[in-house]
Coordinates of C-alpha atoms and ligand atoms in Angstrom, one line a residue:
X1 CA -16.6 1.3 19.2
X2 CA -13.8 -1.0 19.2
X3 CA -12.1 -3.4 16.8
X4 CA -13.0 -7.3 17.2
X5 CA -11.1 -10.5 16.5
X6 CA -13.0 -13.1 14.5
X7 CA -11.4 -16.7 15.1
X8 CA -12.6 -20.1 15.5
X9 CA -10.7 -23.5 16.9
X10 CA -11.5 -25.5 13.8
X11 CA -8.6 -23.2 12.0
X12 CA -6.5 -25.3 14.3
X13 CA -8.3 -28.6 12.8
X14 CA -7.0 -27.7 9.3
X15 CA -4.2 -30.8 8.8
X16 CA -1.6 -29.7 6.1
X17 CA 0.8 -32.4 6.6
X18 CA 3.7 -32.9 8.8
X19 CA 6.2 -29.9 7.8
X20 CA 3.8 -27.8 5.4
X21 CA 4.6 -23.9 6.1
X22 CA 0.8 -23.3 6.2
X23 CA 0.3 -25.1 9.3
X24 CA -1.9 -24.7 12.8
X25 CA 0.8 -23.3 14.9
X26 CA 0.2 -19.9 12.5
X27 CA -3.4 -18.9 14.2
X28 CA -2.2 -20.1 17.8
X29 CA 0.5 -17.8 17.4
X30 CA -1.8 -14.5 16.1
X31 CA -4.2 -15.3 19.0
X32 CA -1.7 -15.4 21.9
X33 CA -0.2 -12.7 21.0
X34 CA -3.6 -10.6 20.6
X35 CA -4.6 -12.1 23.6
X36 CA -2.3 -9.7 25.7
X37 CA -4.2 -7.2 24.3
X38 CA -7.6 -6.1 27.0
X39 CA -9.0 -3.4 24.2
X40 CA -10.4 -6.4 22.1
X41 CA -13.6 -8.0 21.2
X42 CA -13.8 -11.7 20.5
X43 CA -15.9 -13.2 18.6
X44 CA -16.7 -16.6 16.5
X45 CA -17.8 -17.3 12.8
X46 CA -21.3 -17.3 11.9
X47 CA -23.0 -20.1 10.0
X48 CA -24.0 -18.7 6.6
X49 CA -26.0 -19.4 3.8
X50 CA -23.5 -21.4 1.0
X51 CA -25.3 -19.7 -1.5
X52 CA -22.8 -16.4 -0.7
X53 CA -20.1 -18.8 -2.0
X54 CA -21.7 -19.4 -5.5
X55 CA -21.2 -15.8 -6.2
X56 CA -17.5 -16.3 -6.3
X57 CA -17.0 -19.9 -6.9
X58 CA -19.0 -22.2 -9.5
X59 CA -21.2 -24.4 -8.1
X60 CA -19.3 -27.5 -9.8
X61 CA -15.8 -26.3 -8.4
X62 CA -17.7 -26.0 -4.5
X63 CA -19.3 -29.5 -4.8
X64 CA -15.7 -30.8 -5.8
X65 CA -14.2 -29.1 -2.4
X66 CA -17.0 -30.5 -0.5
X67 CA -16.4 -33.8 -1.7
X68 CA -12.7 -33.9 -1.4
X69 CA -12.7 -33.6 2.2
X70 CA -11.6 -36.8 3.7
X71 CA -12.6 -39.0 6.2
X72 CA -9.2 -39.9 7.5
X73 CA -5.6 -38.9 6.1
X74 CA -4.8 -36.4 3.5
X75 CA -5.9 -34.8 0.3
X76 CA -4.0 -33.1 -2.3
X77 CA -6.2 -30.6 -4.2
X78 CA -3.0 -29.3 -6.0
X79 CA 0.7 -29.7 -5.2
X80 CA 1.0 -27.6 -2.3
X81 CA -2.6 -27.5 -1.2
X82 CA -3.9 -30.1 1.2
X83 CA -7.2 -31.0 2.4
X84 CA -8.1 -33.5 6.0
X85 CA -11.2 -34.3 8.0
X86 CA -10.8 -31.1 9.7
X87 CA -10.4 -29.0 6.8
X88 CA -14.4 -28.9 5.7
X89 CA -15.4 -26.9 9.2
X90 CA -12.2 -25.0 8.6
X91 CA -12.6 -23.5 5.1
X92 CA -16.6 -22.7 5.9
X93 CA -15.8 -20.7 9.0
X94 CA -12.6 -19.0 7.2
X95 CA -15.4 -17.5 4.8
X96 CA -18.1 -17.3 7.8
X97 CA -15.5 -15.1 9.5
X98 CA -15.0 -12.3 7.2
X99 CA -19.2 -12.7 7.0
X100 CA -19.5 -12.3 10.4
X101 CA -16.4 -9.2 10.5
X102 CA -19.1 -7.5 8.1
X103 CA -21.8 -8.1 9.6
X104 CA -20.6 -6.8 12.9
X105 CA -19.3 -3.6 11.7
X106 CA -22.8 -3.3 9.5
X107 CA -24.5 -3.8 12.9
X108 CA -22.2 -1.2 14.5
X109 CA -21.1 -3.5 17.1
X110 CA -17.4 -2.8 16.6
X111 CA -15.7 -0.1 14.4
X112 CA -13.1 -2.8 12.4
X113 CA -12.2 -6.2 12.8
X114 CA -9.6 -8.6 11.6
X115 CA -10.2 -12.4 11.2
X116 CA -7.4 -14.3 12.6
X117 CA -8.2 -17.4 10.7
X118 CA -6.6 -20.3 8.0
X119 CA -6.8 -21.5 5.3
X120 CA -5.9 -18.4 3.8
X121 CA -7.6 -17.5 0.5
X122 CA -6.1 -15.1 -2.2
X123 CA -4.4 -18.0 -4.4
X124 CA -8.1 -19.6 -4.7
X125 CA -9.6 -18.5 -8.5
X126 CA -12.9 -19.1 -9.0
X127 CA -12.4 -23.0 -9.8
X128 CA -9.3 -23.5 -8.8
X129 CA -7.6 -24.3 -5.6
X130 CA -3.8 -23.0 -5.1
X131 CA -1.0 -22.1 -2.7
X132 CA -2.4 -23.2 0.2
X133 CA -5.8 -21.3 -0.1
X134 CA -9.4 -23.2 -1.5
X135 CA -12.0 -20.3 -0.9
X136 CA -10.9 -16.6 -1.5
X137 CA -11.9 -15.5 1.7
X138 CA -11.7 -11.6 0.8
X139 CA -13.8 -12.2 -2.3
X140 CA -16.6 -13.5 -0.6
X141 CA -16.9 -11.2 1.8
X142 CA -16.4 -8.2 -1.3
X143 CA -19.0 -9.9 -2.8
X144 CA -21.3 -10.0 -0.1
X145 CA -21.0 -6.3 0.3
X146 CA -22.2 -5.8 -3.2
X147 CA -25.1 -8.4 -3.3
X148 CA -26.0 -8.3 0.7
X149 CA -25.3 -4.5 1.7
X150 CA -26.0 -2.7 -2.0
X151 CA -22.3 -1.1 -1.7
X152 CA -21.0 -0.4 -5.1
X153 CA -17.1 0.6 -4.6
X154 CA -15.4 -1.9 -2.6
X155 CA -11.2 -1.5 -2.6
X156 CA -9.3 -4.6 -1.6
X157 CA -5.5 -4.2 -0.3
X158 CA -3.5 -7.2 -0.5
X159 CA 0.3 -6.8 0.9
X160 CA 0.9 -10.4 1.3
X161 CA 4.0 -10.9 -0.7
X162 CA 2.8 -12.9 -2.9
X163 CA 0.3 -12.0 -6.2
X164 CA -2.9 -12.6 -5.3
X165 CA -4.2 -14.4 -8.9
X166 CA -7.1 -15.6 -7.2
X167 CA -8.5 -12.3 -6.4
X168 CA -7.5 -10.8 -9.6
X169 CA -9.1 -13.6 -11.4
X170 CA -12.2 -13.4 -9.5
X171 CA -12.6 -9.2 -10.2
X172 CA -10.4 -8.6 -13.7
X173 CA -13.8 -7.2 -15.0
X174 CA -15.8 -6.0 -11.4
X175 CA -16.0 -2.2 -11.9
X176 CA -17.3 -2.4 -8.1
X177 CA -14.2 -3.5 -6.7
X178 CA -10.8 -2.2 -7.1
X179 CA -8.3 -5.1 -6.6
X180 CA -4.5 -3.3 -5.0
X181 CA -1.2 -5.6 -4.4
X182 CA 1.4 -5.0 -3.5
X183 CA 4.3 -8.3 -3.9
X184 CA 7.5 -9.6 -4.5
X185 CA 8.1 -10.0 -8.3
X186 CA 8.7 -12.1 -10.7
X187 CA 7.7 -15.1 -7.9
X188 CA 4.8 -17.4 -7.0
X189 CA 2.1 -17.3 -8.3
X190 CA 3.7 -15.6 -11.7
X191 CA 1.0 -13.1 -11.8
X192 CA 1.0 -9.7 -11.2
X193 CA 2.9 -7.6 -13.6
X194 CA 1.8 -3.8 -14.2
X195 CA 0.1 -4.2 -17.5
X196 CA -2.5 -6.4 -15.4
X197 CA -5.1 -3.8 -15.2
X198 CA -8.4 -5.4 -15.2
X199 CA -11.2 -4.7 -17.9
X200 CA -12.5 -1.4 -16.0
X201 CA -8.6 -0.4 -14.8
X202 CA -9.9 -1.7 -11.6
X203 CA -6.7 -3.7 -11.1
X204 CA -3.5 -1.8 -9.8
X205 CA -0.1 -4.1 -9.3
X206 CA 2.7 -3.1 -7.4
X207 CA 5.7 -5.5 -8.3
X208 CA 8.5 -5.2 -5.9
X209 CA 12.1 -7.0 -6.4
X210 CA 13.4 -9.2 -4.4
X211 CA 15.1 -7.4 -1.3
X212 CA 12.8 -4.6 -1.6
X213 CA 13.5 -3.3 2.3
X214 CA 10.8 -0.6 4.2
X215 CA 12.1 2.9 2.8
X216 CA 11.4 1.9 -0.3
X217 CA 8.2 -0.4 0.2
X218 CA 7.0 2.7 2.1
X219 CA 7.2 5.2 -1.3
X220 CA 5.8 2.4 -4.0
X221 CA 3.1 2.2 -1.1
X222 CA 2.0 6.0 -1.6
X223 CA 0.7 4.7 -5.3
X224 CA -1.6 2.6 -2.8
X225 CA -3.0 5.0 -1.3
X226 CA -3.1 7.5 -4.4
X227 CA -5.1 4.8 -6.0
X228 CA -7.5 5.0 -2.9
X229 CA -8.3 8.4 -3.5
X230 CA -9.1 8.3 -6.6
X231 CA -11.5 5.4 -6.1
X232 CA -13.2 6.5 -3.3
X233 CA -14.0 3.5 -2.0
X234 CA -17.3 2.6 0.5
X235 CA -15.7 0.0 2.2
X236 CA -12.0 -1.0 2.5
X237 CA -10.8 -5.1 2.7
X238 CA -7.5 -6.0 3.2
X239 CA -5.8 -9.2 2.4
X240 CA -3.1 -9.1 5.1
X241 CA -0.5 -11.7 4.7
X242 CA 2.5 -11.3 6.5
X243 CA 5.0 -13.0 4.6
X244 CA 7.0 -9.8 3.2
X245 CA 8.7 -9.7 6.6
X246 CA 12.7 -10.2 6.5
X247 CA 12.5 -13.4 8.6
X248 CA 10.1 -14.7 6.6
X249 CA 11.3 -18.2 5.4
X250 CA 9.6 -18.4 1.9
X251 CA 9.8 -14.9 0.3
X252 CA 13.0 -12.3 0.2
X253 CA 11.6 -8.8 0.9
X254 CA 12.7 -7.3 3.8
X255 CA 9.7 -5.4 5.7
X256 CA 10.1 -4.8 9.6
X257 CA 7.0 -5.5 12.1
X258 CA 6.2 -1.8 12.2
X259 CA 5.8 -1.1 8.7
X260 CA 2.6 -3.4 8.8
X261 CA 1.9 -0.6 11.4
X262 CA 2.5 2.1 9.3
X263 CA 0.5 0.7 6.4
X264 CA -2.6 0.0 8.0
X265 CA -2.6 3.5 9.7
X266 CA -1.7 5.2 6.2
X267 CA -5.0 3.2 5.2
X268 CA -7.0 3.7 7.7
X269 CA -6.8 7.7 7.8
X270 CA -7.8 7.1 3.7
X271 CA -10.7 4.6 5.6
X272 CA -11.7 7.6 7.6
X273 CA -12.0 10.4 5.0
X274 CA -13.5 7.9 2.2
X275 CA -15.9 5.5 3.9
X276 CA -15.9 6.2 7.7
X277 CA -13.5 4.3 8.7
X278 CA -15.1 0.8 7.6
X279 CA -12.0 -1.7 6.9
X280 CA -12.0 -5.3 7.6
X281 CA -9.0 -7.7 7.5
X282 CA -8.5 -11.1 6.9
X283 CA -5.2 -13.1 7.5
X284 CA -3.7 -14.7 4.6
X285 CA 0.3 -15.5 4.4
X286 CA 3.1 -15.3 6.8
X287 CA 5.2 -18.2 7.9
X288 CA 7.6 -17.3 10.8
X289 CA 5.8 -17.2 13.8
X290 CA 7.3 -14.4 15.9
X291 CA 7.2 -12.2 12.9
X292 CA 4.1 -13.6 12.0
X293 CA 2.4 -12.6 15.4
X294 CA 4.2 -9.4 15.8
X295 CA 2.9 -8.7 12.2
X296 CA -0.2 -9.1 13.3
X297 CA -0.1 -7.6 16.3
X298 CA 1.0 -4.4 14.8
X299 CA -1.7 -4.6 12.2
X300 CA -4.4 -4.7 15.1
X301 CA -2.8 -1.8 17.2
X302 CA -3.4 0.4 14.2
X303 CA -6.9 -0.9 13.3
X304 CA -7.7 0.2 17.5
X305 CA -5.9 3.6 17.3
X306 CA -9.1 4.6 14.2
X307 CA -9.3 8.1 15.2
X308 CA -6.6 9.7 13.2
X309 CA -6.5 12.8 12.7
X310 CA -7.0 13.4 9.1
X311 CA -5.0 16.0 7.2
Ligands
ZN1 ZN1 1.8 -15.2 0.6

């Protein structure tokens, strides 16, 4: 049992505009890197039925997407968030990936996989497109869980350093899925302050300052994990962004490459006493591209080494 690496070319067909942070060179960068890596299994996006996305999105919000996509040039569907020809085979397999990470650990063909793919989705609401994202990626893929596979606690961890309203907004009152950031605060989206709790307490914030380095992202992490436990989640979902890094250009807290390593692997031993070890990931931020990759790369390396020991 092994972890696998969902991805797909079209993410590379996703046009944001010349000098946009969100930008192809992102996924080329997570795949070389994990290409080094021989322990991996590669897979592709399946084709899925849309109805999984009108669980999570209105139907009049998905028609919109669908017909925004252009034939030629650019689309703005909000300020920062930018639509081209390629972006309609992007955005279905960015949801068909964390479909197909599922259904691959359902089927027990790999043990946990992470879904190196863009646009990313967190920001997305459930008709709304923002920062960057226009499905949420890990909501679909929570809901499916509920609706496809009957599970009835799913926990969601999003570190990416920035709120993720999208996914907040899509679960405030979910008692099946317990929605966990962690971000830098106050900052974009705006989001995210500890009185946001969700109807069912199902919501637990984490707001960090600005500068917040890795000792101290390491303790506020423990409430993560403490949160966890008391949940007892079935099935774990992470929202990995990347962009709490140091060199990260568009966010100030100060996280090293390893502490995405150390995360993950305080998760996963959780993973393994809660809900055998069932965790699937799904890239959203992170703009510097070495720190980006090595981010990932760490990630992964912890998502292989699954058999800890629990204590
Ligand atoms: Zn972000």
């Amino acid at each position: 049992m092994k972890t696998a690496i969902i991805t797909s070319d079209t993410s590379l067909n996703h046009n944001t505009g010349v000098g946009h942070p969100e930008k192809p060179d992102r996924v080329s960068a997570v795949i070389e890197n994990l290409k080094k890596n021989k322990k991996l299994i590669w897979k592709k996006p399946v084709k899925f039925n849309k109805n999984i996305l009108n669980i999570t999105h209105t139907s009049e919000y998905i028609n919109n997407v669908e017909k925004s996509f252009p034939n030629e040039g650019l689309v703005f569907l909000d300020g920062d968030t930018i639509v081209s020809p390629g972006s309609k085979d992007a955005t279905l397999d960015a949801v068909g990936s964390i479909i197909s990470a599922i259904d691959g650990v359902e089927n027990k063909e790999f043990k946990n996989a992470f879904c190196a793919v863009r646009p990313p989705g967190h920001h997305a609401e459930k008709e709304k497109a923002m920062g960057f994202c226009i499905y949420n990626n890990v909501a679909v893929g929570a809901n499916y869980l509920i609706n496809n596979y009957k599970y009835k606690k799913i926990a969601i961890i999003d570190f990416d350093v920035h709120h993720g309203n999208g996914t907040q907004d899509i679960f405030f009152n979910n008692d099946k899925v317990l929605y966990i950031s962690t971000h830098q605060y106050p900052f974009y989206p705006g989001s995210g302050d500890n009185s946001q709790k969700g109807l069912h307490n199902n919501i637990l914030n984490i707001p960090l300052q600005a500068g917040t380095g890795s000792r101290e992202y390491l303790i506020a992490y423990e409430y993560v994990l403490k949160k966890l436990k008391n949940f007892k989640p079935e099935y774990i979902l992470f929202s990995a962004g990347f962009d709490a890094h140091k060199d990260d250009p568009l966010a100030q807290l100060q996280l090293t490459s390893k502490d995405f390593y150390e995360i993950t692997k305080r998760t996963i031993k959780c993973a393994q006493k809660y809900c055998g070890g069932k965790v699937v990931s799904i890239l959203e931020g992170g703009y510097d591209l070495n720190a980006l990759a090595e981010s990932a790369d760490e990630h992964v390396n912890a998502l292989l080494e699954f058999n800890w020991i629990i204590k």
